[in-house]
Amino acid sequence: MRELQNLYIDGIWRAPAEPAVLELTDPATGRPSGRAALGGATDVDRAVTAARNAFASFSITTAGERTGLLEAIGAEYARRAEDMAQAVTEELGSPLDLSRSLHVPSGQSQFHNAAQALRNLGLVEKRGSTWVRREPIGVCALITPWNYPALQPAGKVASALAAGCTIVLKPAQLTPYSSVVLAEILEAAGVPAGVFNLVMGRGSVIGDALNQHPEVDMISFTGSGPVAVGVLTAAAPTAKRVVTELGGKSPQIVLPDADLDTAVNTAVLYALLNSGQTCGAASRTLVPRERLDEFLAALTTAVEALKVGDPHSQGTSMGPVVSAGQWDTVQGYIRKGIDEGARLITGGPGKPDLPDTLKDGHFVRPTVFADVTNDMTIAREEIFGPVLSVIAYESVEDAITIANDSPYGLCGYVTGSDPQQALAVAERMRTGYVLINDADFDFNTSWGGYKQSGNGREWADFGIGEYLETKSIVGVHA
């Protein structure tokens, strides 16, 4: 049992102004796993005041000083890697192998990537007698989701620190364990008091207080579209900058000449990884009609070979979804797919056959639907669970049209043997990020989407830029 009784404000671990706790459960067993402090509006005020006071000195540190700090954080993160992996598995239900191989490295790399980007980022440009300066925007509220609890806070924190901003982090209430480990890492690495503050609590309390706070200059929010509307509305009276990343319904286009193994591996990895709880999940796979049967046969074999079970057991491919509420949501989408006429290939409603020790866990059967049309609910809405829709297409032009026929535009995938054709298709996808074939995910570039997938970008120099203001000083003769 973890007991997280304190918030981290102004360099001190302190109890909330009005003591309250949230009982947390292990997604794999349904049993209690710990308790976390719930902050309130008074705690937000304290954290924002600390960040505002710290901004005066931190904002004028040099890029070199901040680069050194980021590298120190990365080194401390490496030292605490196993602690972070255990925290992610306990709160999210991610298989421990995945926490170690994906969640932790993706978080740690953000600090090294930000340091490298800062080294190469020109913050002052001379144009004759005019100097153009890029300066930190101020106090930043970072509001993060539960599905990547190591990566998401790290990406935002690294970019904000690199820019010279000060921070109040509000993690998802379901996944606070990893954010406490992150706060400990930052403290041990020497982040000055007040520069980073952690306030855990309910979004309706902490998030609302941050969004409306007159001393908060910027909000970086990752989450759902409906919640983002509330964030933008609350931020509008004080003209805050708001950067959002709001999820997607990402397509994989399997081109007619695609290698079948690569196409199947991409579908399984990027649709079902992290129990499908990925905003960029390849949840729509578009396949040439003439190759549909062979693709489905190979895909079914691969999906049914996945080992669903105890996240702490070696070799587990897929753990549970994060909560009972999320399990109910995913089950509703699976039933909706059946009711709307999609053909169930494998998986389906209910839980997989697992030992009694896991019977109360939130496990979902990895599910594949075929005969899906792009107007079905399971092809339009983000499910956030291990559910893959396979859509047949008649021509490559048809596939591109279907892929772009979505309110979202976060991520896309193209699988094909002709590099030039694959690139040409990728260039026409209306998404902010496209992977071709089995390319490794690149955390050292921009992340963000088109349309209702949000605005702004995260990671590396693109992420740092969101936390900077631009100032022109005219008439400089120095």
Coordinates of N, CA and C in Angstrom, one line a residue, residues 95-190:
P95 N 1.9 -4.0 -18.1 CA 2.9 -5.1 -17.8 C 4.2 -4.5 -17.4
L96 N 4.8 -5.1 -16.4 CA 6.1 -4.5 -15.9 C 7.2 -4.5 -17.0
D97 N 7.2 -5.5 -17.9 CA 8.1 -5.5 -19.0 C 7.9 -4.2 -19.8
L98 N 6.6 -3.8 -20.1 CA 6.3 -2.6 -20.9 C 6.7 -1.4 -20.1
S99 N 6.4 -1.4 -18.8 CA 6.8 -0.2 -18.0 C 8.3 0.1 -18.1
R100 N 9.0 -1.0 -18.0 CA 10.5 -0.9 -18.1 C 11.0 -0.5 -19.5
S101 N 10.4 -1.1 -20.5 CA 10.9 -0.9 -21.9 C 10.3 0.3 -22.6
L102 N 9.2 0.8 -22.2 CA 8.5 1.9 -22.9 C 8.2 3.1 -22.0
H103 N 7.5 2.9 -21.0 CA 7.0 4.0 -20.2 C 8.2 4.8 -19.6
V104 N 9.1 4.1 -18.9 CA 10.2 4.7 -18.2 C 11.2 5.4 -19.2
P105 N 11.7 4.6 -20.2 CA 12.6 5.3 -21.2 C 12.0 6.5 -21.9
S106 N 10.7 6.4 -22.2 CA 10.1 7.5 -22.9 C 10.0 8.8 -22.0
G107 N 9.8 8.6 -20.7 CA 9.9 9.7 -19.8 C 11.3 10.2 -19.6
Q108 N 12.2 9.4 -19.4 CA 13.6 9.8 -19.1 C 14.1 10.5 -20.3
S109 N 13.9 10.1 -21.5 CA 14.5 10.7 -22.7 C 14.0 12.1 -22.9
Q110 N 12.9 12.5 -22.4 CA 12.4 13.8 -22.6 C 13.3 14.9 -22.0
F111 N 14.0 14.5 -20.9 CA 14.9 15.5 -20.3 C 16.2 15.6 -21.1
H112 N 16.7 14.5 -21.6 CA 17.9 14.6 -22.4 C 17.6 15.2 -23.8
N113 N 16.4 14.9 -24.4 CA 16.1 15.5 -25.6 C 15.9 17.0 -25.5
A114 N 15.2 17.4 -24.4 CA 15.0 18.9 -24.2 C 16.4 19.6 -24.0
A115 N 17.3 18.9 -23.3 CA 18.6 19.5 -23.1 C 19.3 19.7 -24.5
Q116 N 19.3 18.7 -25.3 CA 19.9 18.8 -26.6 C 19.3 19.8 -27.5
A117 N 17.9 19.9 -27.4 CA 17.2 20.9 -28.2 C 17.6 22.3 -27.8
L118 N 17.7 22.5 -26.5 CA 18.0 23.8 -25.9 C 19.4 24.3 -26.3
R119 N 20.3 23.3 -26.4 CA 21.7 23.7 -26.9 C 21.6 24.3 -28.3
N120 N 20.7 23.8 -29.1 CA 20.7 24.2 -30.5 C 19.6 25.3 -30.8
L121 N 18.9 25.7 -29.8 CA 17.8 26.6 -30.0 C 18.3 28.1 -29.8
G122 N 18.3 28.9 -30.9 CA 18.7 30.2 -30.7 C 17.6 31.1 -30.1
L123 N 17.9 31.6 -28.9 CA 16.9 32.4 -28.1 C 17.0 33.9 -28.4
V124 N 18.1 34.3 -29.1 CA 18.2 35.7 -29.5 C 18.7 35.7 -30.9
E125 N 18.0 36.5 -31.7 CA 18.4 36.7 -33.1 C 18.5 38.1 -33.4
K126 N 19.6 38.5 -34.1 CA 19.9 39.9 -34.5 C 19.5 40.1 -35.9
R127 N 18.6 41.1 -36.1 CA 18.2 41.5 -37.4 C 18.5 43.0 -37.6
G128 N 19.8 43.3 -38.0 CA 20.2 44.7 -38.1 C 20.3 45.3 -36.7
S129 N 19.6 46.4 -36.5 CA 19.6 47.0 -35.1 C 18.4 46.5 -34.3
T130 N 17.7 45.4 -34.7 CA 16.6 44.9 -33.9 C 17.1 43.5 -33.4
W131 N 16.8 43.3 -32.1 CA 17.1 42.0 -31.5 C 15.7 41.3 -31.3
V132 N 15.6 40.1 -31.7 CA 14.4 39.3 -31.4 C 14.7 38.3 -30.4
R133 N 14.1 38.4 -29.2 CA 14.3 37.5 -28.1 C 13.1 36.6 -27.9
R134 N 13.4 35.3 -27.5 CA 12.4 34.4 -27.1 C 12.6 34.1 -25.6
E135 N 11.5 34.5 -24.8 CA 11.6 34.5 -23.4 C 10.5 33.6 -22.8
P136 N 10.8 33.1 -21.6 CA 9.8 32.2 -20.9 C 8.5 32.9 -20.7
I137 N 7.4 32.2 -20.9 CA 6.0 32.8 -20.8 C 5.6 33.1 -19.4
G138 N 6.1 32.3 -18.4 CA 5.7 32.5 -17.0 C 5.4 31.3 -16.3
V139 N 4.3 31.3 -15.5 CA 3.8 30.2 -14.6 C 2.9 29.3 -15.5
C140 N 3.3 28.0 -15.5 CA 2.6 27.1 -16.4 C 1.9 26.0 -15.6
A141 N 0.6 25.8 -15.9 CA -0.2 24.7 -15.3 C -0.1 23.5 -16.3
L142 N 0.4 22.4 -15.9 CA 0.5 21.2 -16.7 C -0.5 20.2 -16.2
I143 N -1.5 19.8 -17.0 CA -2.5 18.9 -16.7 C -2.4 17.7 -17.5
T144 N -2.2 16.5 -16.9 CA -1.8 15.3 -17.7 C -2.8 14.2 -17.5
P145 N -2.9 13.3 -18.4 CA -3.8 12.1 -18.4 C -3.2 10.9 -17.7
W146 N -4.0 9.9 -17.6 CA -3.6 8.7 -16.9 C -2.9 7.6 -17.8
N147 N -3.0 7.7 -19.1 CA -2.6 6.6 -20.0 C -1.1 6.4 -20.1
Y148 N -0.4 7.5 -20.1 CA 1.1 7.5 -20.1 C 1.6 8.3 -19.0
P149 N 1.5 7.8 -17.7 CA 1.8 8.7 -16.6 C 3.3 9.0 -16.3
A150 N 4.2 8.3 -17.0 CA 5.6 8.7 -17.0 C 5.9 9.7 -18.1
L151 N 5.5 9.4 -19.3 CA 5.8 10.2 -20.5 C 5.2 11.6 -20.4
Q152 N 3.9 11.6 -20.2 CA 3.2 12.9 -20.3 C 3.7 14.0 -19.4
P153 N 3.8 13.7 -18.1 CA 4.3 14.8 -17.2 C 5.8 15.1 -17.6
A154 N 6.6 14.1 -17.9 CA 8.0 14.4 -18.2 C 8.1 15.3 -19.4
G155 N 7.3 15.0 -20.5 CA 7.4 15.8 -21.7 C 7.1 17.3 -21.5
K156 N 6.0 17.5 -20.7 CA 5.6 18.9 -20.4 C 6.6 19.6 -19.5
V157 N 7.0 18.9 -18.4 CA 7.9 19.5 -17.5 C 9.3 19.8 -18.1
A158 N 9.8 18.9 -18.9 CA 11.1 19.1 -19.6 C 11.1 20.3 -20.5
S159 N 10.0 20.5 -21.3 CA 9.9 21.6 -22.2 C 9.8 22.9 -21.4
A160 N 8.9 22.9 -20.3 CA 8.7 24.1 -19.5 C 10.0 24.6 -18.8
L161 N 10.7 23.6 -18.3 CA 12.0 23.9 -17.6 C 13.0 24.4 -18.6
A162 N 13.1 23.8 -19.7 CA 14.1 24.2 -20.7 C 13.8 25.7 -21.1
A163 N 12.5 26.1 -21.2 CA 12.2 27.5 -21.6 C 12.5 28.5 -20.5
G164 N 12.6 28.0 -19.2 CA 12.8 28.9 -18.1 C 11.5 29.2 -17.4
C165 N 10.5 28.4 -17.6 CA 9.2 28.6 -16.9 C 9.2 27.9 -15.6
T166 N 8.2 28.3 -14.7 CA 7.9 27.6 -13.5 C 6.6 26.9 -13.6
I167 N 6.4 25.9 -12.7 CA 5.4 24.8 -13.0 C 4.5 24.5 -11.9
V168 N 3.2 24.2 -12.2 CA 2.3 23.5 -11.3 C 1.8 22.3 -12.0
L169 N 2.1 21.1 -11.6 CA 1.7 19.9 -12.3 C 0.5 19.3 -11.6
K170 N -0.5 19.1 -12.4 CA -1.7 18.4 -11.8 C -1.9 17.0 -12.6
P171 N -1.4 15.9 -12.0 CA -1.5 14.6 -12.7 C -3.0 14.1 -12.6
A172 N -3.2 13.1 -13.5 CA -4.5 12.4 -13.4 C -4.7 11.8 -12.0
Q173 N -5.9 11.9 -11.5 CA -6.2 11.4 -10.2 C -6.0 9.9 -10.0
L174 N -6.2 9.2 -11.1 CA -6.0 7.7 -11.1 C -4.6 7.3 -11.1
T175 N -3.7 8.2 -11.5 CA -2.3 7.7 -11.6 C -1.3 8.7 -11.0
P176 N -1.4 8.9 -9.6 CA -0.5 9.8 -9.0 C 0.9 9.3 -8.6
Y177 N 1.0 7.9 -8.5 CA 2.2 7.3 -8.0 C 3.5 7.8 -8.7
S178 N 3.4 7.7 -10.1 CA 4.5 8.1 -10.9 C 4.9 9.5 -10.8
S179 N 3.9 10.4 -10.6 CA 4.2 11.8 -10.5 C 4.9 12.2 -9.2
V180 N 4.6 11.4 -8.1 CA 5.3 11.6 -6.9 C 6.8 11.2 -7.1
V181 N 7.0 10.1 -7.7 CA 8.4 9.7 -8.0 C 9.1 10.8 -8.9
L182 N 8.4 11.3 -9.8 CA 8.9 12.4 -10.6 C 9.3 13.6 -9.8
A183 N 8.4 14.0 -8.9 CA 8.7 15.1 -8.0 C 10.0 14.8 -7.1
E184 N 10.1 13.6 -6.7 CA 11.3 13.2 -5.9 C 12.6 13.3 -6.8
I185 N 12.4 12.9 -8.0 CA 13.6 13.0 -9.0 C 14.0 14.4 -9.2
L186 N 13.0 15.3 -9.4 CA 13.3 16.7 -9.6 C 14.0 17.3 -8.4
E187 N 13.4 17.0 -7.2 CA 14.0 17.5 -6.0 C 15.4 17.1 -5.8
A188 N 15.7 15.8 -6.0 CA 17.0 15.3 -5.9 C 18.0 15.8 -6.9
A189 N 17.5 16.2 -8.1 CA 18.4 16.7 -9.1 C 18.7 18.2 -8.9
G190 N 18.1 18.8 -8.0 CA 18.4 20.2 -7.7 C 17.5 21.2 -8.3

